[in-house]
Short mmCIF file of C-alpha atoms and ligand atoms in Angstrom, two decimals:
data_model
loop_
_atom_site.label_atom_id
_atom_site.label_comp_id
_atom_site.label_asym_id
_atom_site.label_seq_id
_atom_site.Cartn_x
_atom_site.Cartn_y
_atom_site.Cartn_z
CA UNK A 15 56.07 -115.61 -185.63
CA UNK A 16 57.71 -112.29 -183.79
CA UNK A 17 60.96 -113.62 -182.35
CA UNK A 18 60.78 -112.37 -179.07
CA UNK A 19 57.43 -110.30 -178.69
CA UNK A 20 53.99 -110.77 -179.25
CA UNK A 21 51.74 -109.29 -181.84
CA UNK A 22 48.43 -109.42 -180.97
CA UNK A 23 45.40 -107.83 -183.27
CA UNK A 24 42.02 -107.00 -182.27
CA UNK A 25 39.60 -106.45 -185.69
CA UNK A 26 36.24 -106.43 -186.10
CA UNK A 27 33.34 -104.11 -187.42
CA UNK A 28 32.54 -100.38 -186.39
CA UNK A 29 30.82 -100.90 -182.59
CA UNK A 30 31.78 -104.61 -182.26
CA UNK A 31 32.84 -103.66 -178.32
CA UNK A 32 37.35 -104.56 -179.36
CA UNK A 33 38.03 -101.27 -177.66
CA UNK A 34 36.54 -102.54 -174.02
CA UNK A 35 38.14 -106.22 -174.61
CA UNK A 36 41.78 -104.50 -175.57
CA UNK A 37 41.73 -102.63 -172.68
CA UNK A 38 40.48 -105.39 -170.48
CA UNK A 39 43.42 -107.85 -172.06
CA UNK A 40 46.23 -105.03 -171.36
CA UNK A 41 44.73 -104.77 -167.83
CA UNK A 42 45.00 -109.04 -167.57
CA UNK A 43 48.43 -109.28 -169.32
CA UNK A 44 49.61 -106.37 -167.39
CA UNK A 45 49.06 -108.09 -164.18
CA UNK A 46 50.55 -111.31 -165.07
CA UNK A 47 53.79 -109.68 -165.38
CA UNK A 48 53.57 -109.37 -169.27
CA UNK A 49 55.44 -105.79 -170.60
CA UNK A 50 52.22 -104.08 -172.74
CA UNK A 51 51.71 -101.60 -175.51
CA UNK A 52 48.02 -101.07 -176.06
CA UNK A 53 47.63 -98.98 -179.33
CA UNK A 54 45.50 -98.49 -182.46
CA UNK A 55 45.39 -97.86 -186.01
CA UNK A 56 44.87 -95.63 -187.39
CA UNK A 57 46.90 -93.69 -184.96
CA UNK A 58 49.31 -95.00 -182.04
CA UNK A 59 51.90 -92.06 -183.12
CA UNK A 60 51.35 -88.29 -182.82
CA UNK A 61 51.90 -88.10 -186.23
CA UNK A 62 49.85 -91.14 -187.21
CA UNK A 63 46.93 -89.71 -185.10
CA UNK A 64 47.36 -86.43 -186.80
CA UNK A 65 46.80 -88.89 -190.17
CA UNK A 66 43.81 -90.20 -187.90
CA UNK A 67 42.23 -86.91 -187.14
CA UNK A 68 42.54 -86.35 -191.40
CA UNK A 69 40.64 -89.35 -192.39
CA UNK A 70 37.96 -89.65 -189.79
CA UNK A 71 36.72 -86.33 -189.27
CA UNK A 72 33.88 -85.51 -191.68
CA UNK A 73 34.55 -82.40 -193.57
CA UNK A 74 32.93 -80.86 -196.77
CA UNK A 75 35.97 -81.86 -199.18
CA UNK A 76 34.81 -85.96 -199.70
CA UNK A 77 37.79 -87.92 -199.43
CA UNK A 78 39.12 -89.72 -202.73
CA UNK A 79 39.24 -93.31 -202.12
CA UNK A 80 42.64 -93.95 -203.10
CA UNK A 81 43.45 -90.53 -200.92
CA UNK A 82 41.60 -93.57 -197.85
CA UNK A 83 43.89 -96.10 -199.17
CA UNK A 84 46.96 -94.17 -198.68
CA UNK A 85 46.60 -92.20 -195.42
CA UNK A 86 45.47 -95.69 -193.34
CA UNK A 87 48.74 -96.94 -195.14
CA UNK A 88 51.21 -93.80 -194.34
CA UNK A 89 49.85 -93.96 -190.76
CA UNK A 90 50.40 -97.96 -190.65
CA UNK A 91 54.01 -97.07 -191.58
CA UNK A 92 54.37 -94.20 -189.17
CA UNK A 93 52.95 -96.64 -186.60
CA UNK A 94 54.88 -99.94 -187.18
CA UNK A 95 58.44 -97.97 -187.71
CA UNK A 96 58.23 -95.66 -184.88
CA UNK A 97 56.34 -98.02 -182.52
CA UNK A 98 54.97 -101.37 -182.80
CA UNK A 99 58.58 -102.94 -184.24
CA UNK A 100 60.85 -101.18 -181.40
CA UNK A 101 57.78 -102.78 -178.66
CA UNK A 102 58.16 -106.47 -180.30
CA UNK A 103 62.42 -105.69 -180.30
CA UNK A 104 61.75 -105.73 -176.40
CA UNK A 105 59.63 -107.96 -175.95
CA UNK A 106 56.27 -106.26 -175.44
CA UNK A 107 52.60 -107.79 -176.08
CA UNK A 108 51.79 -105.31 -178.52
CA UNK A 109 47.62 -105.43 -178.24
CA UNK A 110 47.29 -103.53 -181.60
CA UNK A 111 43.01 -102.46 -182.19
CA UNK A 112 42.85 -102.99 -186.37
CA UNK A 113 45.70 -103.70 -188.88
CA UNK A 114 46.33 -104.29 -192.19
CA UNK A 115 43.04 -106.46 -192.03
CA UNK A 116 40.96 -103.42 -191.40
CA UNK A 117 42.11 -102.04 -194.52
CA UNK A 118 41.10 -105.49 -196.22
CA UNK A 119 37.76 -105.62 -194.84
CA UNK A 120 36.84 -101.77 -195.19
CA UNK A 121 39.01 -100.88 -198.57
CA UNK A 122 38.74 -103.90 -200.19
CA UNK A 123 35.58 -105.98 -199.33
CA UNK A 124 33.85 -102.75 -198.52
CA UNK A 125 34.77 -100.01 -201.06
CA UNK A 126 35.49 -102.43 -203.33
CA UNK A 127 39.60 -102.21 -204.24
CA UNK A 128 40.95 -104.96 -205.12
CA UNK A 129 42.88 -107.18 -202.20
CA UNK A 130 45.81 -107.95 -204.29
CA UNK A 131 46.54 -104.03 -204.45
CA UNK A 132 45.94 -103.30 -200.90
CA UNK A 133 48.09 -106.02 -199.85
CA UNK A 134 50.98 -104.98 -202.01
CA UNK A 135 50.65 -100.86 -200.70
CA UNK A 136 50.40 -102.07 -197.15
CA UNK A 137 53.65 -104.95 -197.45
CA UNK A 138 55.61 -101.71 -199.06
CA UNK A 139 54.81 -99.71 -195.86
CA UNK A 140 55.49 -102.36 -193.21
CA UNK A 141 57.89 -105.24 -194.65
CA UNK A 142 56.13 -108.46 -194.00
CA UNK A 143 55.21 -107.76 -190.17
CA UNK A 144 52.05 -109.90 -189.61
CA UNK A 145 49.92 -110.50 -186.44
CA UNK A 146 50.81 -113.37 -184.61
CA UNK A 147 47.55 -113.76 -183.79
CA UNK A 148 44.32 -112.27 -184.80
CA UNK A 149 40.74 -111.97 -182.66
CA UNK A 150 38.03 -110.96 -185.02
CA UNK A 151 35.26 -109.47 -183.15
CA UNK A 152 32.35 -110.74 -184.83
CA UNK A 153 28.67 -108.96 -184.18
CA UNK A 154 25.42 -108.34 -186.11
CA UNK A 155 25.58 -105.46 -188.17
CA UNK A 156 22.02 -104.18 -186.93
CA UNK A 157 23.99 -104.51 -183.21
CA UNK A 158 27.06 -102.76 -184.01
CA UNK A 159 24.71 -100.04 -185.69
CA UNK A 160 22.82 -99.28 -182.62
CA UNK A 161 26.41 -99.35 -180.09
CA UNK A 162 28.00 -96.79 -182.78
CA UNK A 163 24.74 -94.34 -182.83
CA UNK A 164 24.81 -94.79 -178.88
CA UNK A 165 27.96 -93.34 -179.07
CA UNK A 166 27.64 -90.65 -181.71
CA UNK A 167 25.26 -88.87 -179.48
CA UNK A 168 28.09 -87.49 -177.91
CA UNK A 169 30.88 -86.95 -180.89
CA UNK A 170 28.88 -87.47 -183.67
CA UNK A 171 29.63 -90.19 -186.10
CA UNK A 172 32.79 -90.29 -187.64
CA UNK A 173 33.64 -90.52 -191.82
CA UNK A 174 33.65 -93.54 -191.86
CA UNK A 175 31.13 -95.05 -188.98
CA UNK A 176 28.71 -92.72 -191.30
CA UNK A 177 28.21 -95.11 -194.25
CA UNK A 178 25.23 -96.73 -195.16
CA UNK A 179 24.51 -100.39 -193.69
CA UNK A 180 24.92 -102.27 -196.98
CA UNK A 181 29.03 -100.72 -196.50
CA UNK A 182 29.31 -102.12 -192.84
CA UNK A 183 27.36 -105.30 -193.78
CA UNK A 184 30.27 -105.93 -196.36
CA UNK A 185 32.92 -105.12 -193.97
CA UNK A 186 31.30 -107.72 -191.51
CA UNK A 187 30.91 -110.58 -194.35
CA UNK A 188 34.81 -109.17 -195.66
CA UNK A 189 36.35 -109.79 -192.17
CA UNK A 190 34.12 -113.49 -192.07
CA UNK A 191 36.03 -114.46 -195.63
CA UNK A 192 39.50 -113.18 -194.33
CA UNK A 193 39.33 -115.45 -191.05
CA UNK A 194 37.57 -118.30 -192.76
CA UNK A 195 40.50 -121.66 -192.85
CA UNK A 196 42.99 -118.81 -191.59
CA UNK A 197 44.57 -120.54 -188.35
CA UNK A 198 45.83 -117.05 -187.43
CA UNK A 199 42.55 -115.95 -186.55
CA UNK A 200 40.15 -116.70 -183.83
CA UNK A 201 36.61 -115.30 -184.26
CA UNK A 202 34.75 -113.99 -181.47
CA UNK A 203 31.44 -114.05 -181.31
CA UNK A 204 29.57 -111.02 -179.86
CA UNK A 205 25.51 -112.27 -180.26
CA UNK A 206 23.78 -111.95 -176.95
CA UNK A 207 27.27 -112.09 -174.57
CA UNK A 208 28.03 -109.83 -171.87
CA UNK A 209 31.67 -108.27 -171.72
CA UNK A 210 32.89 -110.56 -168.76
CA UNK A 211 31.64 -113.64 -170.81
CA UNK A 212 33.49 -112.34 -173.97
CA UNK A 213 36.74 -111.67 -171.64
CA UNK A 214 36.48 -114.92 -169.97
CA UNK A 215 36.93 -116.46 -173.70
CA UNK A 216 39.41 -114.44 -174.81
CA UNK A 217 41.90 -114.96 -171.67
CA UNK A 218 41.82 -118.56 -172.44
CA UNK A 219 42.23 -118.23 -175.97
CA UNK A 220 45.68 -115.85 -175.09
CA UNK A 221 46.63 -118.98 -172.66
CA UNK A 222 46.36 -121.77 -175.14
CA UNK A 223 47.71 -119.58 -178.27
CA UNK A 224 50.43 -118.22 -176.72
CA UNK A 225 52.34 -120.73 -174.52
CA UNK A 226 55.97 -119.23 -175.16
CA UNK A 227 54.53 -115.54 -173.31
CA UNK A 228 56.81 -116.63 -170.06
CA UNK A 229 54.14 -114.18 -168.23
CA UNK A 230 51.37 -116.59 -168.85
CA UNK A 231 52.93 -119.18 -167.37
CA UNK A 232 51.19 -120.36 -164.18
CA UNK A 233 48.78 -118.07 -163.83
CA UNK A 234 45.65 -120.47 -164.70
CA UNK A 235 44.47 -119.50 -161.30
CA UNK A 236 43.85 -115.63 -162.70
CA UNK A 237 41.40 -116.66 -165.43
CA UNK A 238 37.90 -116.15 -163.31
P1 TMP B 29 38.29 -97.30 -184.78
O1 TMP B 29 37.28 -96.24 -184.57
O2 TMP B 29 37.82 -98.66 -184.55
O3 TMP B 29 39.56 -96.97 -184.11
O4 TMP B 29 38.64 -97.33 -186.35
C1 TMP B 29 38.69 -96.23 -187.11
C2 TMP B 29 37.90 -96.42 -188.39
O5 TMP B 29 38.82 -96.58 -189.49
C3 TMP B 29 36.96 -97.60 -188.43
O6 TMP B 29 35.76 -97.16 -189.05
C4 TMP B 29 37.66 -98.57 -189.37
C5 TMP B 29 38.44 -97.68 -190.29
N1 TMP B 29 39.65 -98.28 -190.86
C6 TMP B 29 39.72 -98.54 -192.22
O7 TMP B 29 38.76 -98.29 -192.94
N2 TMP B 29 40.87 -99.05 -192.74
C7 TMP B 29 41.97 -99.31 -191.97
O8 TMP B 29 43.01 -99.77 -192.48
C8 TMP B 29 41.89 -99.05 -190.55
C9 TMP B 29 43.07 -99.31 -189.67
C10 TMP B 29 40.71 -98.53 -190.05
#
């Protein structure tokens, strides 16, 4: 447990809808009087976004999986040094979209590197920093496939949003497995739920999990 901030993580599969409900929670812990650093990974840091920019943008080079491996665990570094550690110092809700999870679910379950490996790279870069709590976005793959194409109509698809279904289908079962008898997590499920319903769920999930956020105190009457 962070001594005196709060380390919230939002995972899930490519077009599972976290980015909305992140934004949504900074918006509800925001004005309960909570101090709030919304950021992602990778990224969160110019630098670390620069990383960002590097992995996800599709170029004619392939990327080398252990080249993957590395970056997402440079810009985790960058990211937890430079920003999410001096937020929890203060006493911030850090609402962090993906972690070292991500890198579990996509490296490991889906590209197939072993766990043990990734674990050990990413507890060099950050120390043992862990979440103190979890929300795993959980969606059908078929679902998620159809939100992310919605959106690459615009941008295009990104490195790794571009890999086949039987990689994301992994990734979805990978996350499952991490979160199964893991009292960290709370899974979220997405099938057939509107955003408000999802948000409604989530703010009294933050209520009950964590009591010692003096900002959540008394403010039952804000959760529609
Ligand atoms: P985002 O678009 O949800 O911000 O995530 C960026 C992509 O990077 C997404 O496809 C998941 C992937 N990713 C990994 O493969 N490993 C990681 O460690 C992280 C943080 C993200």
């Amino acid at each position: 447990m962070n001594d005196k901030g709060f380390f919230l993580t939002l995972e899930g599969p490519d077009g599972c809808g976290k980015s909305t409900q992140a934004r949504l929670l900074g918006e509800y812990l925001d004005e309960a009087g909570c101090q709030v650093l919304l950021t992602r990974e990778p990224g969160g840091t110019p630098l670390a976004e620069e990383i960002r920019r590097v992995i996800l943008t599709p170029s004619r080079e392939s990327l080398d999986p252990m080249t993957e491996i590395l970056l997402y665990v440079a810009a985790r570094a960058q990211h937890v040094k430079g920003l999410i550690l001096p937020a929890l110092a203060s006493g911030k809700v850090v609402i962090c979209e993906r972690f070292i999870d991500s890198s579990l679910a996509y490296q490991g379950y889906g590209l197939g590197w072993d766990l043990e490996l990734i674990e050990n790279l990413n507890r060099m870069a950050v120390g043992d920093l862990s979440p103190d709590l979890t929300l795993l976005f959980d969606q059908d793959t078929e679902e998620c496939r159809k939100r992310v194409q919605g959106r690459a109509q615009n941008k295009g698809a990104d490195r790794i949003e571009a890999r086949d279904p039987a990689f994301h289908q992994k990734v979805r079962e990978g996350f499952l497995k991490l979160a199964f008898n893991n009292p960290r997590f709370k899974v979220i499920s997405g099938a057939g739920r509107d955003i408000e319903s999802i948000q409604r769920e989530l703010r009294s999930v933050l209520k009950t999990r964590i009591p010692k956020l003096a900002c959540l105190n008394g403010t039952d009457s804000n959760i529609p």
